[in-house]
mmCIF file of C-alpha atoms in Angstrom:
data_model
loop_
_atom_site.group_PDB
_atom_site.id
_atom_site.type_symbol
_atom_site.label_atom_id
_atom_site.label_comp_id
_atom_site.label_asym_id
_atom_site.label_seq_id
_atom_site.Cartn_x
_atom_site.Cartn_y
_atom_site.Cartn_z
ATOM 1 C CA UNK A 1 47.366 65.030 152.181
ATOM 2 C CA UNK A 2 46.464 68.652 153.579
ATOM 3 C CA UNK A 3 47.175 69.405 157.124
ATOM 4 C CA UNK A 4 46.229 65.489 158.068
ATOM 5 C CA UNK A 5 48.569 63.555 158.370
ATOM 6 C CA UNK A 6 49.062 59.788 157.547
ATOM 7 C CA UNK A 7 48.210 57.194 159.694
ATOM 8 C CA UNK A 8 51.236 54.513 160.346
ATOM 9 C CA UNK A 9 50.448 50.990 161.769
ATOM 10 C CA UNK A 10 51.943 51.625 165.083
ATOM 11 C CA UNK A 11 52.176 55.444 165.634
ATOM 12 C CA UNK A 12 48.469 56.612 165.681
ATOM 13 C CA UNK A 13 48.161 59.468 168.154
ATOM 14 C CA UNK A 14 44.984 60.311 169.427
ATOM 15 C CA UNK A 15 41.525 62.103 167.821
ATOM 16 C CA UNK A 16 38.089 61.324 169.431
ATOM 17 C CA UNK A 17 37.773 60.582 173.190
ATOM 18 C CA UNK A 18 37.154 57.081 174.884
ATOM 19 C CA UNK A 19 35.286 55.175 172.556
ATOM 20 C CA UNK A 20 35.055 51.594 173.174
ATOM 21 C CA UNK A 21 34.303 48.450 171.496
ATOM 22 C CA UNK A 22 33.022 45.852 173.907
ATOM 23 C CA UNK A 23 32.801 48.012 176.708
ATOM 24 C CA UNK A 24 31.470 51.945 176.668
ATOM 25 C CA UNK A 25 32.736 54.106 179.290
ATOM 26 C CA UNK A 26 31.222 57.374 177.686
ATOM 27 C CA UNK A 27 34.132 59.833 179.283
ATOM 28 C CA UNK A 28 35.237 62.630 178.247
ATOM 29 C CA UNK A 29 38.169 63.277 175.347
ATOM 30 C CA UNK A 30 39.903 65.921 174.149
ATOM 31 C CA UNK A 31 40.146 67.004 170.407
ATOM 32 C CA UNK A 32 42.961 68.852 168.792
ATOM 33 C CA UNK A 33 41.145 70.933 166.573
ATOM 34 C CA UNK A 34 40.575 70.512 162.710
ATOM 35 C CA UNK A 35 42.762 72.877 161.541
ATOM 36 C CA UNK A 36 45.679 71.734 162.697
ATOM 37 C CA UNK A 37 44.890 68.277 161.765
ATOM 38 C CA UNK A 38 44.787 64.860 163.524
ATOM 39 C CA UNK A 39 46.651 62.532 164.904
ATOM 40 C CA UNK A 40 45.819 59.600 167.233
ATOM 41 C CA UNK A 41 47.123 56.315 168.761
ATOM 42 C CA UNK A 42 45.460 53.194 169.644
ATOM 43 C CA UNK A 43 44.807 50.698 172.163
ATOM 44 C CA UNK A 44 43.086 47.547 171.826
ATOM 45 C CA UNK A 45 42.091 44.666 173.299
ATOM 46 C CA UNK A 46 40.430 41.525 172.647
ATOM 47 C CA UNK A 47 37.415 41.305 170.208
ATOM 48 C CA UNK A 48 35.738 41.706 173.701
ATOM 49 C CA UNK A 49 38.142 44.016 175.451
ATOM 50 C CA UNK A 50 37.696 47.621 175.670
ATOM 51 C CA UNK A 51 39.449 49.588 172.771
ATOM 52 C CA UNK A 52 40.448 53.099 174.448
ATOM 53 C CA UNK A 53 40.769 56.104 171.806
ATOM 54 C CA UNK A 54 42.379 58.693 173.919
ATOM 55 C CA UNK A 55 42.447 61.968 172.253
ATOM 56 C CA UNK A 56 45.255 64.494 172.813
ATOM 57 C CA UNK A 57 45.075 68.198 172.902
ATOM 58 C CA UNK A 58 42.151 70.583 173.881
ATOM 59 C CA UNK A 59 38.723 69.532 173.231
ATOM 60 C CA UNK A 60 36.654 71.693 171.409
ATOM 61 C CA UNK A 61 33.025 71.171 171.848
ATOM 62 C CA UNK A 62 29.833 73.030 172.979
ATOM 63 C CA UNK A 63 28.428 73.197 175.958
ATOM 64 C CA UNK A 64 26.333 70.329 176.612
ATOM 65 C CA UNK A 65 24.644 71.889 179.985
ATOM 66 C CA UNK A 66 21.947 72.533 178.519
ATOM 67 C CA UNK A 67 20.631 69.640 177.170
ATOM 68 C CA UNK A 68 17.982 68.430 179.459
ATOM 69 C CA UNK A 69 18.592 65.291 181.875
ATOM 70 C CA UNK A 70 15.857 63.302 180.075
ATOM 71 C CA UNK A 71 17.301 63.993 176.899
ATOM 72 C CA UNK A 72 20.492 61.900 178.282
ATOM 73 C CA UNK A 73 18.519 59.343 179.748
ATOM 74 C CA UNK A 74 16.335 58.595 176.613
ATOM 75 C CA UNK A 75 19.678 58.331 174.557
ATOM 76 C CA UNK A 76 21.151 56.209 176.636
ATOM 77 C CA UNK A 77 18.070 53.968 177.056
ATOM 78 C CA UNK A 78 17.259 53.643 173.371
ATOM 79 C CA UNK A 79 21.504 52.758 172.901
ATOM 80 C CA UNK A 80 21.191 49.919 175.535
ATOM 81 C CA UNK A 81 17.660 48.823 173.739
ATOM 82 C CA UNK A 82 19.179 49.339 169.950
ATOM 83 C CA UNK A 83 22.022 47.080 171.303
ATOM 84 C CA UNK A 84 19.968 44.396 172.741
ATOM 85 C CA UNK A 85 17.888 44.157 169.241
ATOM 86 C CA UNK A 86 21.047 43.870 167.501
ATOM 87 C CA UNK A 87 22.758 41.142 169.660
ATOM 88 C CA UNK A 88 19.129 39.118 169.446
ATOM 89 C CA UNK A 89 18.705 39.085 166.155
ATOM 90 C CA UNK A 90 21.950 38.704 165.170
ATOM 91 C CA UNK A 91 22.337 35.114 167.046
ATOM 92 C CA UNK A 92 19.355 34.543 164.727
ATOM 93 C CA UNK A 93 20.823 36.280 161.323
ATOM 94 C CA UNK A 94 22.848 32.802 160.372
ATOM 95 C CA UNK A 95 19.731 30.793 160.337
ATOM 96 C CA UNK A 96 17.546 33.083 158.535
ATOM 97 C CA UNK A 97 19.835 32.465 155.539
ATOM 98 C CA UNK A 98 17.421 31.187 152.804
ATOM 99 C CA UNK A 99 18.365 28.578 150.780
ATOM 100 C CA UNK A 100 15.790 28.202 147.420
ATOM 101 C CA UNK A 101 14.214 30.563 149.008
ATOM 102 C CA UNK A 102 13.242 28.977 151.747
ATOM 103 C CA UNK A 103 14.237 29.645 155.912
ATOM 104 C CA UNK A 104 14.668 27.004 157.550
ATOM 105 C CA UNK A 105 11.711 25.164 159.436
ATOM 106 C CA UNK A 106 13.811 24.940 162.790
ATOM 107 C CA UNK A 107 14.563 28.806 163.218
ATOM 108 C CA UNK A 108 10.713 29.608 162.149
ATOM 109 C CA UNK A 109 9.576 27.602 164.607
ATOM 110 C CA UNK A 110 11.726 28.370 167.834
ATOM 111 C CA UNK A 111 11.013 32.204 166.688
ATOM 112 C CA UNK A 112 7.501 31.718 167.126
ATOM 113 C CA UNK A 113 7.467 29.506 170.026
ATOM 114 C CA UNK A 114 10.028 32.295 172.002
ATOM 115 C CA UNK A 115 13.037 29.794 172.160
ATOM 116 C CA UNK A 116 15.516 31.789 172.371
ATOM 117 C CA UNK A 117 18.884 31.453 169.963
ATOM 118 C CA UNK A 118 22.040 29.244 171.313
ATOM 119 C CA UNK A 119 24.914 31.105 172.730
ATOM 120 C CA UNK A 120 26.161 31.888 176.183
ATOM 121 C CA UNK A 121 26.994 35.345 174.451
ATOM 122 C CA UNK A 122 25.016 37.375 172.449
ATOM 123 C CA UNK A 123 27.318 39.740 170.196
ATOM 124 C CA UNK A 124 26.379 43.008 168.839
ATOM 125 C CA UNK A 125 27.607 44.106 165.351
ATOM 126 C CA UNK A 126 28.328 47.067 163.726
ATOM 127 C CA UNK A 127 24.812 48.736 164.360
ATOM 128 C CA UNK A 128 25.818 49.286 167.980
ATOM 129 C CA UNK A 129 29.490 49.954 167.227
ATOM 130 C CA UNK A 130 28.033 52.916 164.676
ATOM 131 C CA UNK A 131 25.288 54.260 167.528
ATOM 132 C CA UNK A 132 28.155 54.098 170.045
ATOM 133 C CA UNK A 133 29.798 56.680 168.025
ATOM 134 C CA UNK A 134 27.295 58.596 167.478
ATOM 135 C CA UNK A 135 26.137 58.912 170.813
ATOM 136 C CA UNK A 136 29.774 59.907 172.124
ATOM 137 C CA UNK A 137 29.314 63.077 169.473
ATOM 138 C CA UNK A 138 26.310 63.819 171.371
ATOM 139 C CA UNK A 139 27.464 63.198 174.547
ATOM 140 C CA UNK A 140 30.586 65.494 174.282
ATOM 141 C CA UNK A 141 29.023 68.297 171.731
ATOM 142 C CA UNK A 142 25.078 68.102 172.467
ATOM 143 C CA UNK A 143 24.909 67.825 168.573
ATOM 144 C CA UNK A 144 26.180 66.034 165.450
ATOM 145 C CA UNK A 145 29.648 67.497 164.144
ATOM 146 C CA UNK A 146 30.121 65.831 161.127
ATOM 147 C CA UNK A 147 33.817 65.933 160.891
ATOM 148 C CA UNK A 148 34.030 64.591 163.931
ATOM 149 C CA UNK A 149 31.653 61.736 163.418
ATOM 150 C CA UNK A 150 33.162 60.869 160.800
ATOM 151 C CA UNK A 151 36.072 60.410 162.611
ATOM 152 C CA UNK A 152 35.003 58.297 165.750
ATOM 153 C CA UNK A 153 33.406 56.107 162.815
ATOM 154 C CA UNK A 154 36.209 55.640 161.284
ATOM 155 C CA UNK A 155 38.139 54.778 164.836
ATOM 156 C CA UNK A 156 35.687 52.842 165.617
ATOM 157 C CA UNK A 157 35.825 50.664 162.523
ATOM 158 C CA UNK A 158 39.656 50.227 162.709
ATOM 159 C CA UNK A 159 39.130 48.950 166.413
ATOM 160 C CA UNK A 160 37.457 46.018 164.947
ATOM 161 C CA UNK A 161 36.336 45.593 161.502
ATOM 162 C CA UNK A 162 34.992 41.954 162.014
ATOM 163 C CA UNK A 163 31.560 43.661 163.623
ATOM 164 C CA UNK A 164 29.747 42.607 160.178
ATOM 165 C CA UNK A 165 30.138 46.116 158.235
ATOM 166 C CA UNK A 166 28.694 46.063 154.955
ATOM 167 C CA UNK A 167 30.983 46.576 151.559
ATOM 168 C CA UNK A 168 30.657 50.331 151.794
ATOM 169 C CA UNK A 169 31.727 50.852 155.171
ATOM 170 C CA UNK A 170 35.042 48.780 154.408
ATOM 171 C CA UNK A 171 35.775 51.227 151.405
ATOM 172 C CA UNK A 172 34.770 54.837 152.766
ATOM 173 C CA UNK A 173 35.985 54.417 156.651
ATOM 174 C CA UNK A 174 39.703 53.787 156.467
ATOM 175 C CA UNK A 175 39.644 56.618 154.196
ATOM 176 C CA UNK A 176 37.893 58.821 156.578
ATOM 177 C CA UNK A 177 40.764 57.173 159.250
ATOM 178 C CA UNK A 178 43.341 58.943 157.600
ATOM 179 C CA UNK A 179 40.909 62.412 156.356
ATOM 180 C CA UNK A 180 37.692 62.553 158.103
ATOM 181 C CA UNK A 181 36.388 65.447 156.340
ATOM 182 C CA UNK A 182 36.890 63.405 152.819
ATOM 183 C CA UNK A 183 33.222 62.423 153.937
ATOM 184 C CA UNK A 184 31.905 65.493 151.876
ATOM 185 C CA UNK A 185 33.605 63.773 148.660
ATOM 186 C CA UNK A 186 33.598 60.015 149.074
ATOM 187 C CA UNK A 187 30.313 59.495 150.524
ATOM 188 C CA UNK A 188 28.503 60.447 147.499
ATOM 189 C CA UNK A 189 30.395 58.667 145.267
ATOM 190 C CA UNK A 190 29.735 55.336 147.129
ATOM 191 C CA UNK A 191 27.499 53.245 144.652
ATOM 192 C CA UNK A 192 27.109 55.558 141.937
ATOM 193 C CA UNK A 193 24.915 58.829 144.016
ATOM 194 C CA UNK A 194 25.971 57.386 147.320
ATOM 195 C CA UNK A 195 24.565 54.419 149.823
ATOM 196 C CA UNK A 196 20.514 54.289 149.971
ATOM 197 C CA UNK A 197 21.323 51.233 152.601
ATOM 198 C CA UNK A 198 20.077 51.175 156.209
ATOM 199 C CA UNK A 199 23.264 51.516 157.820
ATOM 200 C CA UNK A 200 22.608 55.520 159.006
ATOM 201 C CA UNK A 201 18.841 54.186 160.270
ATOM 202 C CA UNK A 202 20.091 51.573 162.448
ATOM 203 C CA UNK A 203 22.519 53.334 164.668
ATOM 204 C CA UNK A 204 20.053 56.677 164.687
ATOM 205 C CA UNK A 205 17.125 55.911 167.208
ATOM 206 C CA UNK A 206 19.469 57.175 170.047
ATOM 207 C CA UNK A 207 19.734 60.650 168.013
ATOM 208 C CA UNK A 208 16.067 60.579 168.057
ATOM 209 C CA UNK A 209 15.496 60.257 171.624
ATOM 210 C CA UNK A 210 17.916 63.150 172.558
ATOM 211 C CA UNK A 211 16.065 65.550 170.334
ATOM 212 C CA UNK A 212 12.579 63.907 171.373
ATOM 213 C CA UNK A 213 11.581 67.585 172.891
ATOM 214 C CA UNK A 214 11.693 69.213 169.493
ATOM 215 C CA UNK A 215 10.811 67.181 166.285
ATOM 216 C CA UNK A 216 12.470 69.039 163.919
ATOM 217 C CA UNK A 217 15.845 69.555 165.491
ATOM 218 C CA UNK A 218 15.639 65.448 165.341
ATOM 219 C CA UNK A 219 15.206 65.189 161.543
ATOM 220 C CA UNK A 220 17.714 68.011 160.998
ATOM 221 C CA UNK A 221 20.206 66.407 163.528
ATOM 222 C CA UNK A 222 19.396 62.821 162.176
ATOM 223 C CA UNK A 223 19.805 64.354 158.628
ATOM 224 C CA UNK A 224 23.529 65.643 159.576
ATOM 225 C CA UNK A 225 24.205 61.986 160.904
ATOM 226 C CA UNK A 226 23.599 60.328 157.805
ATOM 227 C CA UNK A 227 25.132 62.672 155.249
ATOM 228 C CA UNK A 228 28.496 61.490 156.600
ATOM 229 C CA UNK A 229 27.762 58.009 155.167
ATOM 230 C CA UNK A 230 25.103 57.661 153.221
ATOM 231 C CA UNK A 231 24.749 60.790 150.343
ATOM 232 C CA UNK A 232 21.761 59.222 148.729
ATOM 233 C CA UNK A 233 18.385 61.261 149.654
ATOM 234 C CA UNK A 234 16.940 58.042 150.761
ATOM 235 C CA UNK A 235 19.313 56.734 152.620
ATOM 236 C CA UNK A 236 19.256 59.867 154.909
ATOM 237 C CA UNK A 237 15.057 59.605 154.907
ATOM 238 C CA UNK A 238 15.735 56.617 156.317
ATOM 239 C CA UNK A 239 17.281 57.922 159.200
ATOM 240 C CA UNK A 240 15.195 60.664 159.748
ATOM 241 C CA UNK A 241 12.334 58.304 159.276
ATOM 242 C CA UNK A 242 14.152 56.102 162.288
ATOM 243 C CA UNK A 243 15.201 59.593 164.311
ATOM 244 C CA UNK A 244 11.720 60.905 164.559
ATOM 245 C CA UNK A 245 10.077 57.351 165.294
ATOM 246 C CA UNK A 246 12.339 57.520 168.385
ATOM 247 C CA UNK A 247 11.526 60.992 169.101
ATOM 248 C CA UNK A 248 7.715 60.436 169.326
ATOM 249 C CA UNK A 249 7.944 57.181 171.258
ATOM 250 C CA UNK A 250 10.043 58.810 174.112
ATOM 251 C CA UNK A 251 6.948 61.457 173.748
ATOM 252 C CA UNK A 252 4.520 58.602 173.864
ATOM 253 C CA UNK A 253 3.069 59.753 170.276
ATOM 254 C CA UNK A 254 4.294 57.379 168.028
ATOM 255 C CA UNK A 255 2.460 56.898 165.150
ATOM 256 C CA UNK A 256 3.071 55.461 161.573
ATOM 257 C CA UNK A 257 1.403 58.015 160.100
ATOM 258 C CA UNK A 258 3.330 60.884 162.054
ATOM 259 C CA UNK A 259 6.211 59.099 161.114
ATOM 260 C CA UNK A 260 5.701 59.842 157.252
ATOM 261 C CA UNK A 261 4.196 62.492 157.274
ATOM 262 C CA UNK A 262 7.749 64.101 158.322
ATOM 263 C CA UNK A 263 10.065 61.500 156.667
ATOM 264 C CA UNK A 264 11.246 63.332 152.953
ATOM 265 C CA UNK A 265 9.639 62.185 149.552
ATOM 266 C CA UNK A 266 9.851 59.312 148.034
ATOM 267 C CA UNK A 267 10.511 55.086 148.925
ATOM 268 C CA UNK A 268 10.782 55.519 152.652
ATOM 269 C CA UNK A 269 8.265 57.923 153.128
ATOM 270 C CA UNK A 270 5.960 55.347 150.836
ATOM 271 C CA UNK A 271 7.054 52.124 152.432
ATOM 272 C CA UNK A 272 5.737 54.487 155.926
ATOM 273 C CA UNK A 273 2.317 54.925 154.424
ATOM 274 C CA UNK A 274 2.055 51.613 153.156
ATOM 275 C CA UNK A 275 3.028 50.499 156.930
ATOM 276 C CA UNK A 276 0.712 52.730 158.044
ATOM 277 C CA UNK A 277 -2.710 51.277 156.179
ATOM 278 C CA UNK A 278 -1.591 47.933 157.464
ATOM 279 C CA UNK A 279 -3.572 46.802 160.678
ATOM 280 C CA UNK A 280 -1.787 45.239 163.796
ATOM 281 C CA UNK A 281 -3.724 42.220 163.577
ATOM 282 C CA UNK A 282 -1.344 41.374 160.693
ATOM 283 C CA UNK A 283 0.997 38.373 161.450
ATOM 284 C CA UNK A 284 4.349 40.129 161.776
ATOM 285 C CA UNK A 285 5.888 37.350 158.981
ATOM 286 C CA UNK A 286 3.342 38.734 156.497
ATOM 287 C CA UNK A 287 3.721 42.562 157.526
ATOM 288 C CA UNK A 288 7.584 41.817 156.174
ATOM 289 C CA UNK A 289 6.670 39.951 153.115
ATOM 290 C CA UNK A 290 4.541 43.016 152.058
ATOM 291 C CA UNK A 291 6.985 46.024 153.705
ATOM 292 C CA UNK A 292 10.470 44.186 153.035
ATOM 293 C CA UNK A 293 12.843 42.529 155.670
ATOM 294 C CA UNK A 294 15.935 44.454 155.045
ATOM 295 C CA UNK A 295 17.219 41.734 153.027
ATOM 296 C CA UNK A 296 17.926 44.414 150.039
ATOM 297 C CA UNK A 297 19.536 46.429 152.753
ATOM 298 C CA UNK A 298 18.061 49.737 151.498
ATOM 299 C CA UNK A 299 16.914 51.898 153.225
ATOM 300 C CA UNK A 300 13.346 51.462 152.164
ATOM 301 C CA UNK A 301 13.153 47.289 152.427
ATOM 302 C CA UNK A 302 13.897 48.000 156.026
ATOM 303 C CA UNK A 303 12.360 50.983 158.380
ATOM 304 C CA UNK A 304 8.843 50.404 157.562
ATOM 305 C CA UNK A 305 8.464 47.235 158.658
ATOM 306 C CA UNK A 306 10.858 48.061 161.918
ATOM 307 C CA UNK A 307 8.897 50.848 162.510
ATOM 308 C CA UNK A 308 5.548 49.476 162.148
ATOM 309 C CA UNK A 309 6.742 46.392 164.777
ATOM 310 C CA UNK A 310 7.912 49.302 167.313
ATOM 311 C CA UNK A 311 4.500 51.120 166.888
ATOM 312 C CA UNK A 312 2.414 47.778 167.363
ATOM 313 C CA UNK A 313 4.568 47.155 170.682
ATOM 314 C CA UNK A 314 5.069 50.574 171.829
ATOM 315 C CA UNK A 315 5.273 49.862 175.672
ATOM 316 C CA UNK A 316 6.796 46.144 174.867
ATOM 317 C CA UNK A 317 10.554 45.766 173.982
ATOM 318 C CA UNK A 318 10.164 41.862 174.387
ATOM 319 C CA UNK A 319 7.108 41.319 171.753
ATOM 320 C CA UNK A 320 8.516 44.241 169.733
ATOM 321 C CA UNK A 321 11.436 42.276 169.472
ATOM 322 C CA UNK A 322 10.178 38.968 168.700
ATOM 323 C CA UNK A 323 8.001 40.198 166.475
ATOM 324 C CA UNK A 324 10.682 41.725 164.556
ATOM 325 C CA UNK A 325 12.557 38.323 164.522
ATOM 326 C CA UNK A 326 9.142 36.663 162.850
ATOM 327 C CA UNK A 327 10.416 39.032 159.506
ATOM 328 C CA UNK A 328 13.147 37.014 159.195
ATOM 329 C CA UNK A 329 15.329 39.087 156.553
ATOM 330 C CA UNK A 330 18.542 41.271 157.903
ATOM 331 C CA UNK A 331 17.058 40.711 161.171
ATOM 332 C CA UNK A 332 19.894 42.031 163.329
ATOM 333 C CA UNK A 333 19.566 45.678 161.799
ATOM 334 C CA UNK A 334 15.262 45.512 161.979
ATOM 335 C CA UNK A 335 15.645 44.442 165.309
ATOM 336 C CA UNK A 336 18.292 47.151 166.358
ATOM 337 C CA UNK A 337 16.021 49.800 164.955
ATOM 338 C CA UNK A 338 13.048 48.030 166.321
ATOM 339 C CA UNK A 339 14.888 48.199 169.703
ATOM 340 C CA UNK A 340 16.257 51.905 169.487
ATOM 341 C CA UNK A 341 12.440 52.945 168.995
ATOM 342 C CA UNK A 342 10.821 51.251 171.437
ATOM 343 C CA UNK A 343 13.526 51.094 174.366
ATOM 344 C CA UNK A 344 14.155 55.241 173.809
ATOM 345 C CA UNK A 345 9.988 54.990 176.265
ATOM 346 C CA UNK A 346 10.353 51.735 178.206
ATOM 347 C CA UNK A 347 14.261 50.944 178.529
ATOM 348 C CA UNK A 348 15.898 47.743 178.566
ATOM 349 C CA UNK A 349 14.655 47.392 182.931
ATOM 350 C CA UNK A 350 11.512 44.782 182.356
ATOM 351 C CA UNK A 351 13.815 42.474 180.005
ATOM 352 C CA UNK A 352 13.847 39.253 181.228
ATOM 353 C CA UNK A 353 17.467 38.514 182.518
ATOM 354 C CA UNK A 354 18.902 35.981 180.634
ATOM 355 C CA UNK A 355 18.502 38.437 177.612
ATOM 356 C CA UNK A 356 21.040 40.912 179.475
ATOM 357 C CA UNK A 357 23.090 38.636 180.980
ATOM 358 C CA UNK A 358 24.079 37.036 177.360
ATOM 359 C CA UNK A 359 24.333 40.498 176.008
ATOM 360 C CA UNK A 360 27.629 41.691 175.034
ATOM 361 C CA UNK A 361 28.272 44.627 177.395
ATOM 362 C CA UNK A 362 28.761 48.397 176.891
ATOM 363 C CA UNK A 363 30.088 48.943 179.806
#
């Protein structure tokens, strides 16, 4: 067990800070140190109450003074954007379901005629739960500490596992609950090389738009974010990919092109280029039957088309959203990157209100 010691059902004394679940305060915790170990307690609420991780002990983290005030303010806009993608298009992810490979007429339709899905609530999943995470590292360190997101993922998936994680999540996190620096010797043994999925892409775009003043620091930082979960080369080029798309739309430079040109080698990087040759004028329904939907869940069936919707509606979270929904596929994740991209420039502010009022909060 090394110096960690087990977790019991109800004795869990605090690691990572408050980190909620249905309702992000973003304060301040305090870390023990990893060598001597963790230990942490929980709190929960209601699927929709706020979890509070309270960590015991002295924080250790950098000082985040430096990191410029727009930095923060991109983060948090492209978090609130990512997290009104994934509520949208997850209200719409039940209906998408294709049966003989067909989707249903009904859901096509109100997609393209803007009818927005049923429910008084809109709930985000997992995609938000992971970014929330993430951007609490950033928040408290100014950079990605992998032991320590690794931890506040795993937290943050024992504060509610019914957020939709996918099959690899539920084998590798309650691991990492009990050692979060296994990470450097699970993680690559999920699916035989480790997880080319698109779960580190679709919680990254807030990464992105804190490191939007230097490019490479993004991919490097976005790089670190992914290795915790997903080993496999292209599962971490898809979060670069994601991470610099976010970087050069807070910059007002996105391009596809850009994009792959500093994504790594190989599926991603050629899904980008592909994306990239395609014009706008496409109908976004075709753009996914030629890029992928995400409904492989790689890595490389989802960010090109996500990107390429968030480059043809740079300034637009609205149409970049529903034109993300007309790809039909795992359309809560495309949208979430979708909306991390494009809301890191314009914000969630010109959404129309009924959007944010059914969105489940962050606090």
């Amino acid at each position: 067990m090394g110096h960690f010691p087990r977790i019991l059902s109800h004795s869990r004394r605090l690691i990572a800070s408050a980190l909620v679940s249905g309702g992000y305060g973003g304060g301040r915790g305090r870390f023990t140190g990893l060598a001597s170990g963790y230990g942490w307690r929980s709190r929960f609420g209601g699927r929709n109450g706020v979890r509070l991780l309270v960590a015991a002990g002295t924080m250790l983290c950098m000082d985040t003074s430096s990191t410029p005030p727009e930095s923060r303010r991109a983060a948090r806009r492209s978090l609130e954007a990512l997290a009104l993608g994934d509520a949208f298009g997850e209200r719409w992810f039940p209906l998408f379901r294709f049966r003989e490979g067909l989707v249903p007429d009904k859901a096509y339709e109100d997609v393209r005629a803007r009818r927005l899905p049923d429910g008084p609530v809109w709930h985000w999943t997992d995609d938000t739960a992971m970014a929330l995470a993430l951007h609490l590292v950033l928040t408290q360190h100014g950079h990605v500490d992998q032991d320590r997101l690794a931890a506040c993922f795993a937290l943050t998936f024992d504060a509610d596992q019914g957020r939709g994680y996918g099959h690899g999540m539920h084998v590798l996190l309650p691991e990492l609950l009990v050692h979060p620096g296994d990470w450097r010797t699970l993680a690559p043994t999920l699916f035989e090389g480790g997880s080319l999925g698109n779960g580190a892409a679709m919680r990254v775009a807030p990464l992105g738009a804190w490191f939007a003043y230097d490019l490479e620091l993004a991919s490097a930082q976005a790089q670190l974010s992914a290795e915790v979960t997903h080993a496999h080369p292209q599962g971490v080029a898809g979060a670069v990919a994601v991470a610099v798309a976010a970087a050069l739309s807070v910059r007002g430079e996105l391009t596809l092109a850009e994009v792959a040109a500093r994504t790594p080698a190989g599926p991603v990087r050629d899904g980008l280029l592909k994306a990239a040759a395609l014009p706008f004028t496409t109908e976004p329904w075709k753009a996914a039957d030629l890029l992928g939907n995400g409904q492989h869940i790689r890595a490389d069936d989802t960010v090109p088309f996500a990107v390429w919707t968030a480059a043809r509606h740079p300034a637009s979270l609205e149409d970049a959203l529903w034109a993300t929904a007309e790809g039909f596929g795992d359309v809560d994740t495309t949208c979430a990157i979708t909306g991390g991209i494009v809301g890191a420039r314009v914000g969630v502010e010109g959404m129309p209100g009924e959007w944010l009022e059914r969105r489940e909060g962050l606090g």
